PDB file of C-alpha atoms and ligand atoms in Angstrom:
ATOM      1  CA  MET A   1      -2.825   6.208 -19.125  1.00  0.00           C
ATOM      2  CA  ILE A   2      -4.233   4.407 -16.107  1.00  0.00           C
ATOM      3  CA  PRO A   3      -7.461   6.073 -14.878  1.00  0.00           C
ATOM      4  CA  ARG A   4      -7.618   7.495 -11.366  1.00  0.00           C
ATOM      5  CA  LEU A   5     -10.341   6.298  -9.023  1.00  0.00           C
ATOM      6  CA  THR A   6     -13.748   7.932  -9.420  1.00  0.00           C
ATOM      7  CA  ASP A   7     -15.465   9.701  -6.498  1.00  0.00           C
ATOM      8  CA  ALA A   8     -17.763   6.680  -6.044  1.00  0.00           C
ATOM      9  CA  GLU A   9     -14.785   4.307  -5.917  1.00  0.00           C
ATOM     10  CA  ARG A  10     -13.095   6.549  -3.343  1.00  0.00           C
ATOM     11  CA  ALA A  11     -16.235   6.611  -1.209  1.00  0.00           C
ATOM     12  CA  ALA A  12     -16.222   2.785  -1.178  1.00  0.00           C
ATOM     13  CA  LEU A  13     -12.667   2.644   0.225  1.00  0.00           C
ATOM     14  CA  VAL A  14     -13.702   3.076   3.848  1.00  0.00           C
ATOM     15  CA  ASP A  15     -15.584  -0.251   3.686  1.00  0.00           C
ATOM     16  CA  LEU A  16     -13.220  -2.011   1.283  1.00  0.00           C
ATOM     17  CA  LEU A  17      -9.965  -1.092   3.054  1.00  0.00           C
ATOM     18  CA  PRO A  18     -10.882  -0.004   6.596  1.00  0.00           C
ATOM     19  CA  GLU A  19      -7.261  -0.194   7.804  1.00  0.00           C
ATOM     20  CA  TRP A  20      -6.069   2.258   5.153  1.00  0.00           C
ATOM     21  CA  SER A  21      -6.518   6.014   5.136  1.00  0.00           C
ATOM     22  CA  LEU A  22      -6.184   8.708   2.514  1.00  0.00           C
ATOM     23  CA  ALA A  23      -2.828  10.455   2.673  1.00  0.00           C
ATOM     24  CA  LYS A  24      -2.929  14.106   3.751  1.00  0.00           C
ATOM     25  CA  ASP A  25      -0.897  15.715   1.016  1.00  0.00           C
ATOM     26  CA  ARG A  26      -0.955  13.125  -1.769  1.00  0.00           C
ATOM     27  CA  ASP A  27      -3.571  11.275  -3.792  1.00  0.00           C
ATOM     28  CA  ALA A  28      -2.570   8.040  -2.073  1.00  0.00           C
ATOM     29  CA  ILE A  29      -3.589   5.600   0.636  1.00  0.00           C
ATOM     30  CA  GLU A  30      -1.449   4.569   3.562  1.00  0.00           C
ATOM     31  CA  ARG A  31      -1.377   2.029   6.336  1.00  0.00           C
ATOM     32  CA  ARG A  32       0.924   1.624   9.337  1.00  0.00           C
ATOM     33  CA  PHE A  33       1.919  -1.794  10.597  1.00  0.00           C
ATOM     34  CA  ALA A  34       3.608  -2.742  13.862  1.00  0.00           C
ATOM     35  CA  PHE A  35       5.392  -6.022  14.582  1.00  0.00           C
ATOM     36  CA  ALA A  36       7.119  -7.648  17.524  1.00  0.00           C
ATOM     37  CA  ASP A  37      10.593  -6.642  16.348  1.00  0.00           C
ATOM     38  CA  PHE A  38      12.701  -5.715  13.313  1.00  0.00           C
ATOM     39  CA  SER A  39      12.986  -9.294  12.126  1.00  0.00           C
ATOM     40  CA  GLU A  40       9.183  -9.655  11.898  1.00  0.00           C
ATOM     41  CA  ALA A  41       8.843  -6.289  10.184  1.00  0.00           C
ATOM     42  CA  PHE A  42      11.489  -7.131   7.612  1.00  0.00           C
ATOM     43  CA  ALA A  43      10.010 -10.584   6.959  1.00  0.00           C
ATOM     44  CA  PHE A  44       6.702  -8.829   6.210  1.00  0.00           C
ATOM     45  CA  MET A  45       8.456  -6.376   3.875  1.00  0.00           C
ATOM     46  CA  THR A  46      10.016  -9.297   2.018  1.00  0.00           C
ATOM     47  CA  ARG A  47       6.582 -10.777   1.442  1.00  0.00           C
ATOM     48  CA  VAL A  48       5.207  -7.418   0.312  1.00  0.00           C
ATOM     49  CA  ALA A  49       8.157  -7.052  -2.073  1.00  0.00           C
ATOM     50  CA  LEU A  50       7.280 -10.372  -3.720  1.00  0.00           C
ATOM     51  CA  LEU A  51       3.635  -9.295  -4.004  1.00  0.00           C
ATOM     52  CA  ALA A  52       4.707  -5.987  -5.516  1.00  0.00           C
ATOM     53  CA  GLU A  53       6.725  -7.775  -8.180  1.00  0.00           C
ATOM     54  CA  LYS A  54       3.814 -10.096  -8.918  1.00  0.00           C
ATOM     55  CA  HIS A  55       1.494  -7.096  -9.311  1.00  0.00           C
ATOM     56  CA  ASP A  56       4.132  -5.028 -11.119  1.00  0.00           C
ATOM     57  CA  HIS A  57       3.092  -2.317  -8.680  1.00  0.00           C
ATOM     58  CA  HIS A  58       5.392  -0.994  -5.985  1.00  0.00           C
ATOM     59  CA  PRO A  59       4.924   0.640  -2.600  1.00  0.00           C
ATOM     60  CA  GLU A  60       6.502   3.769  -1.212  1.00  0.00           C
ATOM     61  CA  TRP A  61       7.394   2.728   2.286  1.00  0.00           C
ATOM     62  CA  SER A  62       9.525   3.215   5.337  1.00  0.00           C
ATOM     63  CA  ASN A  63      10.644   1.053   8.207  1.00  0.00           C
ATOM     64  CA  VAL A  64      11.752   2.055  11.682  1.00  0.00           C
ATOM     65  CA  TYR A  65      12.670  -0.984  13.791  1.00  0.00           C
ATOM     66  CA  ASN A  66       9.338  -2.840  14.223  1.00  0.00           C
ATOM     67  CA  ARG A  67       7.153  -0.373  12.306  1.00  0.00           C
ATOM     68  CA  VAL A  68       6.420  -0.302   8.593  1.00  0.00           C
ATOM     69  CA  THR A  69       4.503   2.462   6.818  1.00  0.00           C
ATOM     70  CA  ILE A  70       3.225   1.742   3.325  1.00  0.00           C
ATOM     71  CA  LEU A  71       1.924   4.381   0.930  1.00  0.00           C
ATOM     72  CA  LEU A  72       0.308   3.367  -2.335  1.00  0.00           C
ATOM     73  CA  SER A  73      -0.214   5.625  -5.325  1.00  0.00           C
ATOM     74  CA  THR A  74       0.015   5.009  -9.054  1.00  0.00           C
ATOM     75  CA  HIS A  75       2.752   7.096 -10.609  1.00  0.00           C
ATOM     76  CA  ASP A  76       1.490   6.338 -14.115  1.00  0.00           C
ATOM     77  CA  ALA A  77      -1.939   7.743 -13.114  1.00  0.00           C
ATOM     78  CA  GLY A  78      -0.699  10.678 -11.041  1.00  0.00           C
ATOM     79  CA  GLY A  79      -2.756   9.395  -8.107  1.00  0.00           C
ATOM     80  CA  LEU A  80      -4.916   6.584  -6.800  1.00  0.00           C
ATOM     81  CA  SER A  81      -5.993   3.870  -9.211  1.00  0.00           C
ATOM     82  CA  ALA A  82      -7.488   0.392  -9.053  1.00  0.00           C
ATOM     83  CA  ARG A  83      -3.933  -0.987  -9.025  1.00  0.00           C
ATOM     84  CA  ASP A  84      -3.393   0.524  -5.557  1.00  0.00           C
ATOM     85  CA  ILE A  85      -6.607  -1.033  -4.301  1.00  0.00           C
ATOM     86  CA  ARG A  86      -5.636  -4.471  -5.633  1.00  0.00           C
ATOM     87  CA  LEU A  87      -2.194  -4.307  -4.011  1.00  0.00           C
ATOM     88  CA  ALA A  88      -3.635  -3.016  -0.706  1.00  0.00           C
ATOM     89  CA  GLU A  89      -6.083  -5.932  -0.626  1.00  0.00           C
ATOM     90  CA  ALA A  90      -3.248  -8.368  -1.283  1.00  0.00           C
ATOM     91  CA  ILE A  91      -1.133  -6.782   1.484  1.00  0.00           C
ATOM     92  CA  ASP A  92      -4.098  -7.025   3.880  1.00  0.00           C
ATOM     93  CA  GLY A  93      -4.178 -10.729   3.022  1.00  0.00           C
ATOM     94  CA  LEU A  94      -0.625 -11.072   4.401  1.00  0.00           C
ATOM     95  CA  ALA A  95      -1.045  -9.054   7.579  1.00  0.00           C
TER      96      ALA A  95
HETATM   97  N1  H2B B 101       4.316   1.226  -9.053  1.00  0.00           N
HETATM   98  C1  H2B B 101       3.557   2.265  -8.725  1.00  0.00           C
HETATM   99  N2  H2B B 101       3.278   2.489  -7.448  1.00  0.00           N
HETATM  100  N3  H2B B 101       3.076   3.083  -9.665  1.00  0.00           N
HETATM  101  C2  H2B B 101       3.318   2.894 -10.959  1.00  0.00           C
HETATM  102  O1  H2B B 101       2.831   3.667 -11.795  1.00  0.00           O
HETATM  103  C3  H2B B 101       4.115   1.782 -11.327  1.00  0.00           C
HETATM  104  C4  H2B B 101       4.631   0.949 -10.303  1.00  0.00           C
HETATM  105  N4  H2B B 101       4.367   1.503 -12.584  1.00  0.00           N
HETATM  106  N5  H2B B 101       5.434  -0.075 -10.607  1.00  0.00           N
HETATM  107  C5  H2B B 101       4.981   0.302 -12.997  1.00  0.00           C
HETATM  108  C6  H2B B 101       5.894  -0.308 -11.962  1.00  0.00           C
HETATM  109  C7  H2B B 101       5.654   0.589 -14.329  1.00  0.00           C
HETATM  110  O2  H2B B 101       6.694   1.501 -14.154  1.00  0.00           O
HETATM  111  C8  H2B B 101       6.135  -0.660 -15.024  1.00  0.00           C
HETATM  112  C9  H2B B 101       6.865  -0.328 -16.287  1.00  0.00           C
HETATM  113  O3  H2B B 101       5.013  -1.446 -15.293  1.00  0.00           O
END
């Protein structure tokens, strides 16, 4: 079982991942991205998909034209784990 983040690790998120926020109704983090058009948004999603495969950790996400919303949570942990933080940092590296 993958451990969920501790309270101290959660408190550090605001500095570590300032663009991400805690989801309202889930133990998850989310970030919204906006691009020039659909093509840019989908190119970004393609890069995130490759990252997700590399990390063996996968986003819950949606796309509406030029906007992409990504939610990260660890199903195997029933909530936020270090795996979400690592993937979020890698996604931030793309954006
Ligand atoms: N992604 C996410 N978000 N949570 C998981 O628990 C998870 C995953 N588990 N991707 C991985 C795949 C697991 O199912 C495989 C077998 O490693």
